[in-house]
Short mmCIF file of C-alpha atoms in Angstrom, two decimals:
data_model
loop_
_atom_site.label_atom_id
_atom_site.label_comp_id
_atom_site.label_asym_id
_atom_site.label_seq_id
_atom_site.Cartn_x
_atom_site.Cartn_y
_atom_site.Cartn_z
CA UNK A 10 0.00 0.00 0.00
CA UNK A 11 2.70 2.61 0.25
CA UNK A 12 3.62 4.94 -2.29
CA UNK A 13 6.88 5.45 -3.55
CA UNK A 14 7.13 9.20 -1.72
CA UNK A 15 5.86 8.85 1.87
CA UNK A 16 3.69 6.98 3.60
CA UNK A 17 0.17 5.76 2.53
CA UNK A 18 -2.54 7.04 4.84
CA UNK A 19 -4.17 3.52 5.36
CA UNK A 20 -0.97 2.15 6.78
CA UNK A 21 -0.76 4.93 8.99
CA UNK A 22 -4.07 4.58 10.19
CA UNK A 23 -3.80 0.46 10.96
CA UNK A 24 -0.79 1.16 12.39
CA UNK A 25 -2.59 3.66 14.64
CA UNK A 26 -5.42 1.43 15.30
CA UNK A 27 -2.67 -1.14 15.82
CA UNK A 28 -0.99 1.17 18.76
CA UNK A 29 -4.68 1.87 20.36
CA UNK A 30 -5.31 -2.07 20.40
CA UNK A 31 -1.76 -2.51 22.22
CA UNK A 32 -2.62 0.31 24.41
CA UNK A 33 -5.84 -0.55 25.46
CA UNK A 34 -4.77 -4.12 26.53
CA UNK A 35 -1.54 -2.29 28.29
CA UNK A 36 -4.33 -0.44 30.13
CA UNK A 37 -6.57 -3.53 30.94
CA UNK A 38 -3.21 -5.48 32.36
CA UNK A 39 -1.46 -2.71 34.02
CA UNK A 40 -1.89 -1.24 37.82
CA UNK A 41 -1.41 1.76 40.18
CA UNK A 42 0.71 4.54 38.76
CA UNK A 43 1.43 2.68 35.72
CA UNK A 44 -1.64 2.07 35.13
CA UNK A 45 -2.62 5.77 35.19
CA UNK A 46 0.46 6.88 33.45
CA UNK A 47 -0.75 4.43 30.21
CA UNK A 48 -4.36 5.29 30.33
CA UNK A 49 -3.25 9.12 30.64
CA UNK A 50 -1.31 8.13 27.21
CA UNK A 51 -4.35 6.14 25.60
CA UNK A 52 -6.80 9.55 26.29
CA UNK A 53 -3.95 11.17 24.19
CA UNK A 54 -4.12 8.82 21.43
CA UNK A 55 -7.24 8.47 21.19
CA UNK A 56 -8.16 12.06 21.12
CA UNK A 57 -5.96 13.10 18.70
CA UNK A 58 -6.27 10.18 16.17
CA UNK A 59 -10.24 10.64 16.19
CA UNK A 60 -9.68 14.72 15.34
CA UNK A 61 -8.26 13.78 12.84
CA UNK A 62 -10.49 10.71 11.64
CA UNK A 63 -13.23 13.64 12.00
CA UNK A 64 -11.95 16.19 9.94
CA UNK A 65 -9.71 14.56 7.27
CA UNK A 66 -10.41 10.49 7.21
CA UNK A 67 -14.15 10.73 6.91
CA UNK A 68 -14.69 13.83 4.98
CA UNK A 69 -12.47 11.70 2.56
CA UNK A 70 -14.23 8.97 2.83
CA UNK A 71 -17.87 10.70 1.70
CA UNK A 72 -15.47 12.03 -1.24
CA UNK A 73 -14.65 8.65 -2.24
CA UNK A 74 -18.05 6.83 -2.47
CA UNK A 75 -18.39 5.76 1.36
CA UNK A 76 -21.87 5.84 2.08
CA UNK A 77 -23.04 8.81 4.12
CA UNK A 78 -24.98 6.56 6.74
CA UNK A 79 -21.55 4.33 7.26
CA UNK A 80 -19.62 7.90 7.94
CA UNK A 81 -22.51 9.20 9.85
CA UNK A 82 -22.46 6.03 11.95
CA UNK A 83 -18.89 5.95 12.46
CA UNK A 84 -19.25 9.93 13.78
CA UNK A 85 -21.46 8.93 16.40
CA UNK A 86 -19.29 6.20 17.70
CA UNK A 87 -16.70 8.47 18.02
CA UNK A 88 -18.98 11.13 19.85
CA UNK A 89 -19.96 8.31 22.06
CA UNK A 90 -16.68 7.83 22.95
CA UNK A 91 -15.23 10.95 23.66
CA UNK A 92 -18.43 11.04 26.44
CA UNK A 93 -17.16 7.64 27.92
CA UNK A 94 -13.55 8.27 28.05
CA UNK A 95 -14.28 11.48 29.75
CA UNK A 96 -16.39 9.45 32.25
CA UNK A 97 -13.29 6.91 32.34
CA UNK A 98 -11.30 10.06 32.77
CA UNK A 99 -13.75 11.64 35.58
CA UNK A 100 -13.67 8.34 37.37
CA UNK A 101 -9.73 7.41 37.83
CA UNK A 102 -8.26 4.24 37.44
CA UNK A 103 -8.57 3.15 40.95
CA UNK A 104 -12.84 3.70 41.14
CA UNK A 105 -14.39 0.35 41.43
CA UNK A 106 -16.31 0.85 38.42
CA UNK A 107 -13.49 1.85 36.41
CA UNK A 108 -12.77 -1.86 35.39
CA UNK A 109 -15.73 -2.91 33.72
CA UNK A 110 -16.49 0.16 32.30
CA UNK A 111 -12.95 0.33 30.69
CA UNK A 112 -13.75 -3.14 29.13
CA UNK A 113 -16.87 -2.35 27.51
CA UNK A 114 -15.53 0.93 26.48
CA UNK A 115 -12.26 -1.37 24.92
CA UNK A 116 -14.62 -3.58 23.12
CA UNK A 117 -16.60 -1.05 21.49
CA UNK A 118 -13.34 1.26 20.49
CA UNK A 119 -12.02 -2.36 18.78
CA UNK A 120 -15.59 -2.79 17.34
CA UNK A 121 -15.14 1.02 16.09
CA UNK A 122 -11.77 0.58 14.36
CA UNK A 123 -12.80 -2.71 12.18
CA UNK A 124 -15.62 -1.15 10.94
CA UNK A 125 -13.43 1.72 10.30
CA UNK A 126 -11.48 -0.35 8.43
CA UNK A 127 -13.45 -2.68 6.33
CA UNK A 128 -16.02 0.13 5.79
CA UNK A 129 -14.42 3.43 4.81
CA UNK A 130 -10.45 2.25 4.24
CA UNK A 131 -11.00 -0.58 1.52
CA UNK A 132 -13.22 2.27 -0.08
CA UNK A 133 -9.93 4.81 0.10
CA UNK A 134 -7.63 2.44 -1.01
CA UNK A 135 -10.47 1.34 -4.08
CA UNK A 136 -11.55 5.12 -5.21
CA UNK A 137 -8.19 7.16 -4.15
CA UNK A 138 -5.24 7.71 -5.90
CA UNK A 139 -1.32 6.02 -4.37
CA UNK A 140 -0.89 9.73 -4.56
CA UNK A 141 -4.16 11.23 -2.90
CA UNK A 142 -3.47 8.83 0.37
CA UNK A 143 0.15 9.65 0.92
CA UNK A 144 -1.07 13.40 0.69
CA UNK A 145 -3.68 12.64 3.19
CA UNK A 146 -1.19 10.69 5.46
CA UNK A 147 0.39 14.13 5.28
CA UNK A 148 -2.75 16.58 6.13
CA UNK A 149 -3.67 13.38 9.04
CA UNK A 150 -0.13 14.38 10.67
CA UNK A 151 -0.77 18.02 10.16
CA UNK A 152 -4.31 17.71 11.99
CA UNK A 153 -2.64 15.41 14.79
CA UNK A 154 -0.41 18.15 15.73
CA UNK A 155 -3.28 20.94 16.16
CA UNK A 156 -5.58 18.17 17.89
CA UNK A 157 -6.62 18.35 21.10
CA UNK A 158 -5.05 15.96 23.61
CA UNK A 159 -8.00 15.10 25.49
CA UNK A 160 -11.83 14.25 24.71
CA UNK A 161 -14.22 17.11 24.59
CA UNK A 162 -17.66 15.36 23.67
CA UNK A 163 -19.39 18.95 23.92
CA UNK A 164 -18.00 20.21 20.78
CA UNK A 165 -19.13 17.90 18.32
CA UNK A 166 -17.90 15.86 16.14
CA UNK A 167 -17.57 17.53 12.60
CA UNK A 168 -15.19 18.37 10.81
CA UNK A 169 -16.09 21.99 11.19
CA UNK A 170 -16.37 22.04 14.78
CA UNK A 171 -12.75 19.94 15.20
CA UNK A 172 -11.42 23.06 12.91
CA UNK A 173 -12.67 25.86 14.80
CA UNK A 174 -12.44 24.69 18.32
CA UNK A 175 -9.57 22.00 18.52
CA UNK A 176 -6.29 24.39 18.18
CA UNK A 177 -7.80 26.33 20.88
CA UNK A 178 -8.42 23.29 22.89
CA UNK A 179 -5.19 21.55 22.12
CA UNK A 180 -2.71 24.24 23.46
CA UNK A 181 -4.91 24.25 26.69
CA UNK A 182 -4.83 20.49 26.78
CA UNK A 183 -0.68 20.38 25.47
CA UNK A 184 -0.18 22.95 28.94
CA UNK A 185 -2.20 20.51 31.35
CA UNK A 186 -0.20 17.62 30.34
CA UNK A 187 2.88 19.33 30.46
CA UNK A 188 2.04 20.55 34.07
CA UNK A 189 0.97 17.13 34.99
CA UNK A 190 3.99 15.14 33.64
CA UNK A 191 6.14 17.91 35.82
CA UNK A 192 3.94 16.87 38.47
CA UNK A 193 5.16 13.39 38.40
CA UNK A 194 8.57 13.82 37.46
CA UNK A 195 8.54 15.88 40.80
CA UNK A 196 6.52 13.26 42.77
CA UNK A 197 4.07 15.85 43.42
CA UNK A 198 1.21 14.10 41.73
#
């Protein structure tokens, strides 16, 4: 699938959903601080890779022939969870809830990212160019860097909205996790 220039934005993407997979069993197996410190690191990937799903992947994907209820569907799995990581996030790892609710919320994420990719990426690599995808790998990392690092299920989840409210929302996000790293490094956390 790679193109001879850069990389091919459906090998970026299953190696994303690849990472998220790892991470959320890392999360599931892992306890006290590290436990935190890797679900702290999920939030962040998972925030940022669906900003960028929302406003370049499935915008894409309605170019190229996906089926507007198949995007629309995948949008409000996405919205759904951004509200339960935020819950996850609310809760901490060490509420007794947090467990089971993690699991379910693991499951569904998994469920998510195969439809993701049987739906909308066998459709981008059918109806897009070698070309097109490595460009879009390109605009994906470009929207990854502006993306917030944290859920915010109140803004929506459009393309639009990502645009116009996620730079804001990522440099306040980038400073709390800077301050909160510092706060473990110093064991102040």
């Amino acid at each position: 699938m790679a193109a001879e220039n850069g990389t091919d934005v459906i090998d970026l993407l299953l190696a994303q959903h690849g990472q998220i997979k790892n991470a959320l069993e890392s999360v599931r197996t892992s306890t006290g601080a590290d436990k935190q410190r890797v679900f702290d690191d999920l939030v962040r990937l998972l925030a940022v890779h669906e900003a960028a799903e929302e406003e370049v992947v499935h915008p894409a994907a309605r170019m190229h022939k996906v089926a507007d209820e198949i995007v629309d569907s995948r949008l409000h799995e996405e919205d759904e969870a951004k509200h339960v990581l935020s819950e996850l996030a609310g809760l901490g790892v060490d509420h007794a809830e947090f467990d089971a609710k993690f699991r379910e919320f693991a499951e569904k994420v998994v469920e998510h990212a195969e439809l993701e990719e049987k739906e909308e990426f066998g459709q981008l690599l059918v109806h897009a160019s070698p070309q097109e995808r490595v460009r879009l790998a390109s605009v994906v990392r470009f929207a990854e860097a502006l993306a917030p690092t944290r859920p915010h299920p109140g803004f929506g989840e459009s393309a639009a909205a990502n645009l116009l409210v996620g730079p804001p929302l990522a440099v306040f996000d980038r400073i709390r996790d800077a301050l909160r790293d510092w706060r473990r490094q110093s064991g102040d956390a």
